[in-house]
Each structure stands twice: as structure tokens, then as C-alpha cells.
XYZ file of C-alpha atoms in Angstrom:
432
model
C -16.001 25.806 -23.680
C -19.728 25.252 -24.222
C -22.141 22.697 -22.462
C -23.243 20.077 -24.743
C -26.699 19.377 -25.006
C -26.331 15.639 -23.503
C -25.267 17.941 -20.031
C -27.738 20.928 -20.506
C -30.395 17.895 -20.316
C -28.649 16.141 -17.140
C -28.393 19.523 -15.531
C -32.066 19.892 -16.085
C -33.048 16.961 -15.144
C -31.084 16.944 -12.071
C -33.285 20.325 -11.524
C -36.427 18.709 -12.158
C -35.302 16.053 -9.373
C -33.678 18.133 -6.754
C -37.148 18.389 -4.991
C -37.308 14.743 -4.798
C -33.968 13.171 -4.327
C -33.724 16.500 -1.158
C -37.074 14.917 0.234
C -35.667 11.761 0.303
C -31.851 12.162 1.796
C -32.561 14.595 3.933
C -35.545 12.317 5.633
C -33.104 9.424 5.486
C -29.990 11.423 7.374
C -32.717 12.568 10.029
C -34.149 8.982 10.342
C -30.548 7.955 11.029
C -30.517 10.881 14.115
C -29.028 13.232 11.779
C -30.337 17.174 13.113
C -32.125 19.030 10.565
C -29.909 22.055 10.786
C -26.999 19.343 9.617
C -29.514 17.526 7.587
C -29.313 21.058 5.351
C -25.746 20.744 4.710
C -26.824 18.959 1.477
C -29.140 21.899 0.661
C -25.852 23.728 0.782
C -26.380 25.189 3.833
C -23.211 25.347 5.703
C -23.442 24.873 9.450
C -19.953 25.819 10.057
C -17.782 28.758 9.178
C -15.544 29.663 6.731
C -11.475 30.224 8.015
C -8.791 32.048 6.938
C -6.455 30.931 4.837
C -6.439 28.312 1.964
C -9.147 24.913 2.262
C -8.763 22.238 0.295
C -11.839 20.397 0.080
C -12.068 16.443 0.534
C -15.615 14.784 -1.057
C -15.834 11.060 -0.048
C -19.152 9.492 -0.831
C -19.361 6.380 1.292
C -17.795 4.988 4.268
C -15.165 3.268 3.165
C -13.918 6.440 1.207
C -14.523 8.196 3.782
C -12.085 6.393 6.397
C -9.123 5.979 3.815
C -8.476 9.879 3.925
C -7.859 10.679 7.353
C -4.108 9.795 7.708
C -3.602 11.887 4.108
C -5.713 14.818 6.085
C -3.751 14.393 8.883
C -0.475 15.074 7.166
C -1.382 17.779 5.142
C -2.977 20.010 8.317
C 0.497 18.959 9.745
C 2.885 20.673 7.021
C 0.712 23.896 7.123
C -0.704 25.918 9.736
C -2.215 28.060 6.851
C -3.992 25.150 5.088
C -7.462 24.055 6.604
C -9.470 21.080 5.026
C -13.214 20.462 4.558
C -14.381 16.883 4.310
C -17.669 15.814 3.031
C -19.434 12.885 2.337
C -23.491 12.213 2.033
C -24.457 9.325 4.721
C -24.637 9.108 8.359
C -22.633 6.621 8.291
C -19.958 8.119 6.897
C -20.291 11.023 9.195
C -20.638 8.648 12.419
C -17.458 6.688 10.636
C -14.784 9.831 10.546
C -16.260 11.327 13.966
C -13.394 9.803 16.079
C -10.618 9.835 13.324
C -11.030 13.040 11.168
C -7.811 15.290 12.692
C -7.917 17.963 14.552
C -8.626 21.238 12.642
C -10.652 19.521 9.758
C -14.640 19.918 9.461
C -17.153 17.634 7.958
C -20.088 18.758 6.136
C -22.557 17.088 4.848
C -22.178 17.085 1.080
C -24.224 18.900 -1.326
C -26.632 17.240 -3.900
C -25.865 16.854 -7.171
C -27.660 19.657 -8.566
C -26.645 22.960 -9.643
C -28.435 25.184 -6.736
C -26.773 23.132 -3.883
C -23.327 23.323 -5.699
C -23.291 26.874 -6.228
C -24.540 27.916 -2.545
C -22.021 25.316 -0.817
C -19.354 27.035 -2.800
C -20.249 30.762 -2.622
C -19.673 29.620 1.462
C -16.524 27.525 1.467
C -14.790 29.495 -1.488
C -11.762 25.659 -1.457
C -9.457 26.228 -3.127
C -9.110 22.710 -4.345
C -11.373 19.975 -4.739
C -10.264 16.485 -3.934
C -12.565 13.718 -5.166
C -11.766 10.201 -3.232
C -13.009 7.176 -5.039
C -14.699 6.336 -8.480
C -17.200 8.820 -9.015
C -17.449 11.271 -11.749
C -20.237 14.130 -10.313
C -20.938 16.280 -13.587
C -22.925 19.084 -11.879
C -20.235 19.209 -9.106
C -17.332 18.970 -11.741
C -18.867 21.894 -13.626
C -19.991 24.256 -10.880
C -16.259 24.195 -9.390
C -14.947 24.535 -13.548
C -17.093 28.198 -13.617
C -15.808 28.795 -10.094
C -12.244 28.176 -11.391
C -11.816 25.652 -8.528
C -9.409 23.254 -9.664
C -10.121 19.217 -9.308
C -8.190 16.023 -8.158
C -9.261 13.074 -8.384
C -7.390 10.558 -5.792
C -8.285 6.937 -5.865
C -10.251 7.366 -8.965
C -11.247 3.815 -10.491
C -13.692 3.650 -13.828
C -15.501 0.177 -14.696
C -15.053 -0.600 -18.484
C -18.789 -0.070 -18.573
C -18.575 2.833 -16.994
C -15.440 4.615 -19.061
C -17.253 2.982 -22.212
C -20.698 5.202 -21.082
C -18.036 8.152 -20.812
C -16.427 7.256 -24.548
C -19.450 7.851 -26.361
C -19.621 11.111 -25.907
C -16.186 12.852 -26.265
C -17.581 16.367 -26.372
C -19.289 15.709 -22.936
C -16.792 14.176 -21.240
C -14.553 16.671 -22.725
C -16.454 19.279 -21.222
C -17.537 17.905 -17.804
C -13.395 17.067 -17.035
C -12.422 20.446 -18.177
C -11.444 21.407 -14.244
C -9.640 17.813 -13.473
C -6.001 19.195 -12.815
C -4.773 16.127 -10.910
C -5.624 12.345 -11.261
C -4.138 9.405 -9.419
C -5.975 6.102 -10.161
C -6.336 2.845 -8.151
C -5.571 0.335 -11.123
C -3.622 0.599 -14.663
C -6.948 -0.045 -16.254
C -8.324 3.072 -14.626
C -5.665 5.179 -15.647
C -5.735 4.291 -19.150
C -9.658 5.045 -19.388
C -9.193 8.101 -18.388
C -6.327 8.961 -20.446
C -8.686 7.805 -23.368
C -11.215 10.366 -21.842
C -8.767 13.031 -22.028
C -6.831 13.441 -18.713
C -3.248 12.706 -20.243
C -1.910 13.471 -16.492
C -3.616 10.370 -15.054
C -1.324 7.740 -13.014
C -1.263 4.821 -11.411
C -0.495 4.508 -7.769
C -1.228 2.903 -4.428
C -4.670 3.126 -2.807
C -5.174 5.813 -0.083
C -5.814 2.649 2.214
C -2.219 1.998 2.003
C -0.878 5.350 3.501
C -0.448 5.733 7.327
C 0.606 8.421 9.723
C 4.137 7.651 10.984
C 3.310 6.174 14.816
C 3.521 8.609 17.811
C 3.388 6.823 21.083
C 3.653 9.231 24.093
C 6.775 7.093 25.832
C 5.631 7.844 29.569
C 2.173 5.924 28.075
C 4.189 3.277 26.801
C 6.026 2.600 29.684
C 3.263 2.782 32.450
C 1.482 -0.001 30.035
C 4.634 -2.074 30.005
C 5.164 -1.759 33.710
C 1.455 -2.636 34.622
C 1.954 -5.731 32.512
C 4.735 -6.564 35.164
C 6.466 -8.906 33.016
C 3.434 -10.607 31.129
C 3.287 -12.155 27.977
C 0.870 -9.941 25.320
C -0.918 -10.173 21.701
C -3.217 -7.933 20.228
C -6.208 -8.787 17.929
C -6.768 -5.614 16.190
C -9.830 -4.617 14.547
C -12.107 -7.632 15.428
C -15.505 -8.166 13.900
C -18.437 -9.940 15.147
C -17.751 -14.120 15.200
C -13.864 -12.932 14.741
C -13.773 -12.633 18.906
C -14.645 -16.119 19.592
C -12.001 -17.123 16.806
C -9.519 -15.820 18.808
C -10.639 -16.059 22.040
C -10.560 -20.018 21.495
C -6.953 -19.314 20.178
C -6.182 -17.306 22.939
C -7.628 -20.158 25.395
C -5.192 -22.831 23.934
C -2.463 -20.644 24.582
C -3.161 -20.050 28.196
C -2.428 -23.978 28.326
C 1.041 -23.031 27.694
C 1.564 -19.567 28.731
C -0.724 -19.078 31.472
C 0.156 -15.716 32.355
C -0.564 -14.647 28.877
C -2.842 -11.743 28.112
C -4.932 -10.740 25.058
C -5.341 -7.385 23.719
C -8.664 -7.190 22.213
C -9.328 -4.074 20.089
C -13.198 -4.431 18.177
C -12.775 -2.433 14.699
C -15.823 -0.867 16.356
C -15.441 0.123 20.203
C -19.305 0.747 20.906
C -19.079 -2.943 20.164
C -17.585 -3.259 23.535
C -20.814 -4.548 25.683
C -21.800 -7.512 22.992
C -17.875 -8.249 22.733
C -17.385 -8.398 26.835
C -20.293 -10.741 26.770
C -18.612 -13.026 24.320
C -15.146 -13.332 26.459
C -17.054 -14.144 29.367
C -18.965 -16.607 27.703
C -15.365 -18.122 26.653
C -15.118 -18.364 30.446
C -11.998 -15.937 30.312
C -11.748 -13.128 32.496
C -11.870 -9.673 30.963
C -10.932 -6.000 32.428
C -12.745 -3.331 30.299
C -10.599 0.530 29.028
C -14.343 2.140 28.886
C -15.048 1.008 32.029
C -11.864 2.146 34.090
C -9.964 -1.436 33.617
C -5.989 -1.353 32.907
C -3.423 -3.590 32.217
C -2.582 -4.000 35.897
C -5.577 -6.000 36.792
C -4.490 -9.237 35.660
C -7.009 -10.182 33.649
C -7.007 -12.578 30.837
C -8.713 -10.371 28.294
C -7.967 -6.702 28.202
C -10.605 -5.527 25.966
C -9.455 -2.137 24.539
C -13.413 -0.801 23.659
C -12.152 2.916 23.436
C -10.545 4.692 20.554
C -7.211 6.554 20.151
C -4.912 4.078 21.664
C -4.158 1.220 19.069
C -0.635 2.820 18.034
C -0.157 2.193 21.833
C -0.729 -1.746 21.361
C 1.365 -2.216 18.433
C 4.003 -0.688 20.261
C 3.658 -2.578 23.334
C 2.905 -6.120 22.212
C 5.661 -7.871 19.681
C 2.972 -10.066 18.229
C -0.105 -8.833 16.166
C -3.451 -10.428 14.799
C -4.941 -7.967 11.891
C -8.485 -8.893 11.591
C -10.994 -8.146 9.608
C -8.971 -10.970 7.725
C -11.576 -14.427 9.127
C -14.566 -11.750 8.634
C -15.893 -11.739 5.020
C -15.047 -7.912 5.594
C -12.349 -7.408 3.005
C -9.837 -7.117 5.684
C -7.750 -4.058 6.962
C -4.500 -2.701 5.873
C -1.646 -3.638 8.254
C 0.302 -0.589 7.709
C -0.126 0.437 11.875
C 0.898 -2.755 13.097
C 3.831 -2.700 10.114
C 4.850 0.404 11.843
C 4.525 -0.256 15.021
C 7.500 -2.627 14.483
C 5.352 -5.830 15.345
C 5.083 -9.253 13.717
C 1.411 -9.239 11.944
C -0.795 -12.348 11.678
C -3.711 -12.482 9.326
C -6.777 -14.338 7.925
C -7.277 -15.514 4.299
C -10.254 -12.700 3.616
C -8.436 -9.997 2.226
C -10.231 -9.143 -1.196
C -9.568 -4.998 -0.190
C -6.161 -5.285 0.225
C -4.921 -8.419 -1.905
C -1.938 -6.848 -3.238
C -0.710 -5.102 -0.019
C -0.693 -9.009 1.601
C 0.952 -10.519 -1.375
C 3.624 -7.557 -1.229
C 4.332 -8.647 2.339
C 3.989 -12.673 1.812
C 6.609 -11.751 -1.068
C 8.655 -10.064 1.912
C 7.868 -12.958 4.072
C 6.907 -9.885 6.642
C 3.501 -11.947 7.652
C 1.894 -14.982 8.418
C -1.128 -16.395 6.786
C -3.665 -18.610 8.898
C -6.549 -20.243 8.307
C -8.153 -20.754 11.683
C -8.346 -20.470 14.824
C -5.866 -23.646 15.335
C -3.600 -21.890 12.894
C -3.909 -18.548 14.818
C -3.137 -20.428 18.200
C -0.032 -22.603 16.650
C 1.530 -19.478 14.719
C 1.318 -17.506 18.162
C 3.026 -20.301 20.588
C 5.774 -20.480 18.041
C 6.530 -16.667 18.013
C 6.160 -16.538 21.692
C 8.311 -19.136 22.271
C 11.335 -18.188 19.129
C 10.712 -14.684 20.017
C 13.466 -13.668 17.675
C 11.287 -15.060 14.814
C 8.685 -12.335 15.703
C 11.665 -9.723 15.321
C 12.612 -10.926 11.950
C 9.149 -10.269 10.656
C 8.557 -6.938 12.067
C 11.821 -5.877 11.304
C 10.595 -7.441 7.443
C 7.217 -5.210 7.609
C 8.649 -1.905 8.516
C 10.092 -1.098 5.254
C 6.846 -1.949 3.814
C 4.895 0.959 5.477
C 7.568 3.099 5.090
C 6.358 3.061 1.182
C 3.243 4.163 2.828
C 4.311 6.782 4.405
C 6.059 8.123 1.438
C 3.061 8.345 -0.456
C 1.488 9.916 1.925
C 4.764 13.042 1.773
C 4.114 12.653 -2.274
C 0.260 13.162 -2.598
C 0.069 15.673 0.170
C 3.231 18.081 -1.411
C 0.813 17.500 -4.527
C -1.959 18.859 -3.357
C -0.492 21.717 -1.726
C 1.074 22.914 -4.258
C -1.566 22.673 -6.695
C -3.975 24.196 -4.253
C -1.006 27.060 -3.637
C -0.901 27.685 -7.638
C -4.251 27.421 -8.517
C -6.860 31.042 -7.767
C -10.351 31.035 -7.383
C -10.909 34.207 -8.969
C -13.643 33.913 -11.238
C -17.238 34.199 -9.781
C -20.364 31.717 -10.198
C -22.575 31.359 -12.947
């Protein structure tokens, strides 16, 4: 198939920018602390090497993209030993985002720009044998360099504006041509996948947001227990994933309760652990005492507050504590999925800001597997009652477990998909 004049003339002019648009990302990721060796990676410039064996590449532009794919990456480097997986996205913020969760094996790149030269010389070094695009972006120079490379395409997550998919419309041949390499296409909405079934792409479905998949929980049981015992006996919560002004929300819960359940202690997990200085501030400012994990504190010391500012262990909390706040949910944040705590077989509390993930809360509202609250108030009445009808708490996580089971399935689905489209599909033909 032949390039259409409407792309010879975006490929140009892509070209005639590349100068430019290189000045200015590559000054912005080494503004941001970004070395200039890694700062390069968008030149195309690889700064890692190349393994044996099959790679399946992951592009995720922003940050939220970005930190939907890890549990999917994680299960795929699981079910092959011969399979490796490249991840790239184009801030620092993405970058500094997937640091602490992108599995062990994978490697993150820097992406390359949208411009032939970059394309082809990221390529000629990482030779994937799939490309996965995560999220709603349609990159016509990247699309086409991996077409001539015969690197097949999937798109996961893939959501098109009308506006957008009406831009596409108006130029069949183009669109025609650009999508020529899509082999795979699994779209956030219905209205997605019908615009790009319209565009061509008769294999496009519908399914459930990467956001919704999670890793089936692994606690180490001796960890597990040595938390339990340190408790000795102790009351617990957790308020996972806490934004700033979402700690003194539930810290002025989490005071109300003490009235009643003095012994009671509060897991406090910030969505971002670096937070942990500004947050310990806040709970002593609530006039509650707090033991720190960064800082050598554990369970054992009796402390009010246990604020969990390091990574890696929240699987260990939802497993330990029978009652769970998911926030993210009184932040204007868009909320967090509550897949973990689902499977982590613990009852999950939320807030009423949950744009993100409005039909995963309505799916377990529907299931009567959560709790909605409004406040504070609301947070502190919802927890004395669970606390005190403990078998309450058990009938909603034994309500929410089925519910990320359906995650975890679709995790197994996309990630045999990819394999085996990656396993079918050769990269045999050279650049162009």
C-alpha cells in the first residue's frame, strides 16, 4: 500500500519539526533531573541493551497510562521466561511514576519522537516483536515505521473522541493506510469501538479498562503473621492511597473512633510515600501519635498512626486489616480502583469522587460489596459499625472478591493475547 499525500506531508512536516520539538523535550526531561544520556532515548538512542528472546513493546504516553500496565506486565513476564518487555513513555513523570512498580525484568525507555529518524533508529535497536499502544493515541509516523518493519500493533485501552474519529473519517485512504499494522484492538467504551470499526479495524472490541486488572495477591505468610503478632491483639484500618487534605479527613475519623476503640490503630498508606515527611507532620498536628516504616517504626510500637511511607507492602495491609478506606475517592483525583483491597478479602470504604472508575463502583454498589461515604463523619460511623458487627465486614469482602476475580481474568485473557500474537507474528522485513 502507498502513502497518501495527506501522510507524505505529516511525515515531512514532522521532519521539518524534529529539530524543534527534540530541543524542547529533551531540555524539559533534563530540567525535570532527567540525564542527558537518558534524555537521548527520544533521539532513539537506546541506553539499554537488547535480550534474547521475544520483546513485546509497551508505549504509554502519560502517567496515568503509564501506571495501568504494570500488573498486565507483570503477568505476562510471569507465563514466559522467554518473553521480555520494553516500556516507554515520554515524561519524567511517567518514568519517576513506574520506577517502583514496573516488574522485575522489564526496562523503560524513554520513548522516541514522533518522527521518522527516531522511529527507525529505536527500532533497528529493540527489533519488538509487538507493539502495544496503551491509551487513545493514534501516532502515524510510529504506526508506519513498525508497518515497513512488519512489527505488528495492539492497541489496548484505545478510546477515540467523536471529534477525533470524525478528523480520522475524512480521509479513508489515510487512515486506511496509517492502521495497516493494527492487528489487535481492545477499546475502553462501545463508542470507541465502533469508530474504529468505521475506520477499518473490524477486530475492535469492547472491554474493561487496564485499570481494572490486578495481580492475584502474594503475601509472604511469615510477613503476615509477624504483623499480626506485633499488633498483639489490636484493632486495625487502612486508608490506602491518601492524597493531600484526604489525611486530615481521616485522621479526624480515625480520632472519633479512638473514643470508642481506644486501642485502635490506623494504617496510613499516602498514594505517594515520599509524601511521608508533610503527611507525619499532619498526624501530629491531629495530636495522634505516629510510628514511621521509612524511619524503622513497626506495628509493635503502639502507636496510634502507623504511617506506611514505603512502597511494596500494601498487599500486606489488605491482608492484615478486615476493614479498608480506598482513597483517592474525597480527593478530586478521580479515585483508585479497589481491585487490591477486593482481593485482599477486605471490606472497602470509599469517597463520592470517582469519575476514573464510575462503573467499577457502581458494579460493586450493585453487589452491595462497598460502602459509599460522604465525609469524614460518614467515614468514622461506617467504621464503628464494621468494627463492632464484624461479620458485616465479612459479608462485604466476601461480596468484593468475586469482583476482582473478573479482573484477574482479564488480565489471563489480554496477556494469552498478546503472546500469542507476538509468538505468530515475524519481524522479517527490514526498514525503509
Amino acid at each position: 500500500m502507498r502513502p497518501t499525500a495527506l501522510f507524505r506531508l505529516y511525515k515531512g512536516l514532522s521532519t521539518f519539526a524534529l529539530p524543534f520539538t527534540a530541543r524542547h523535550g529533551i531540555n524539559k526531561l533534563r530540567a525535570a533531573g532527567i540525564s542527558i544520556d537518558r534524555a537521548h532515548e527520544r533521539l532513539g538512542h537506546a541506553t539499554a541493551e537488547r535480550r534474547a528472546g521475544s520483546l513485546i513493546w509497551f508505549h504509554a504516553a502519560d502517567v496515568d497510562q503509564v501506571k495501568s500496565v504494570p500488573a498486565l506486565i507483570a503477568h505476562i513476564t510471569t507465563q514466559t521466561l522467554d518473553t521480555k518487555v520494553l516500556l516507554t513513555s515520554s515524561t519524567a513523570a511517567s518514568a519517576q511514576g513506574i520506577a517502583h512498580d514496573l516488574p522485575q525484568g522489564a526496562v523503560h525507555q524513554f520513548s522516541p519522537f514522533e518522527s521518522t529518524g527516531p522511529m527507525k533508529r529505536f527500532l533497528q535497536h529493540w527489533r519488538p516483536d509487538l507493539c502495544v499502544l496503551v491509551g487513545s493515541d493514534l501516532w502515524p509516523n510510529l504506526l508506519d515505521t513498525c508497518a515497513n518493519a512488519s512489527v505488528p500493533v495492539a492497541l489496548l485501552d484505545a478510546g477515540l473522541s467523536d471529534s477525533d474519529a470524525q478528523g480520522w473519517k475524512r480521509f479513508p485512504g489515510t487512515a486506511d493506510y496509517v492502521l495497516r499494522g493494527i492487528r489487535m484492538a481492545h477499546c475502553q467504551d462501545i463508542r470507541s469501538r465502533n469508530h474504529l470499526r468505521d475506520m477499518g479495524l473490524a477486530m475492535a472490541q469492547h472491554g474493561a479498562k487496564l485499570n481494572t486488572t490486578v495481580v492475584p495477591t502474594h503475601v509472604d505468610p511469615a510477613a503476615r503473621d509477624a504483623a499480626f503478632n506485633a499488633l498483639k491483639g489490636r484493632p486495625i484500618w487502612v486508608a490506602s492511597s491518601t492524597h493531600p487534605g484526604e489525611e486530615e479527613q481521616v485522621l479526624s475519623a480515625h480520632a472519633r473512633l479512638l473514643l470508642d476503640h481506644p486501642n485502635l490503630c490506623l494504617i496510613l498508606a499516602p498514594h505517594d510515600p515520599e509524601r511521608g515527611n508533610a503527611v507525619a507532620t499532619v498526624v501530629q498536628n491531629a495530636g495522634l501519635s505516629v510510628a514511621r516504616s521509612s524511619t524503622g517504626g513497626t506495628l509493635g510500637d503502639g502507636a496510634q498512626v502507623f504511617l506506611a511511607d514505603t512502597k511494596g507492602q500494601t498487599n500486606l495491609w489488605y491482608a492484615l486489616s478486615p476493614i479498608v478506606f480506598q482513597a483517592g475517592t474525597f480527593a478530586n483525583v478521580g479515585g483508585h480502583a479497589p481491585f487490591g483491597a477486593a482481593n485482599g478479602h477486605t471490606a472497602i470504604l470509599h469517597g463520592p469522587n470517582y469519575a476514573r472508575f464510575s462503573d467499577t463502583y457502581a458494579a460493586f454498589q450493585q453487589q452491595d460489596a462497598s460502602i459509599e461515604v460522604k465525609d469524614s463523619d460518614a467515614l468514622a460511623a461506617e467504621i464503628h459499625d464494621l468494627l463492632t458487627h464484624p461479620s458485616r465486614a465479612a459479608q462485604l469482602a466476601a461480596r468484593a472478591r468475586p469482583l476482582a476475580q473478573n479482573g484477574i481474568d482479564l488480565l489471563a485473557r489480554l496477556s494469552d493475547q498478546l503472546l500469542s500474537l507476538a509468538d505468530t507474528e515475524t519481524n522479517e522485513t527490514p526498514l525503509q
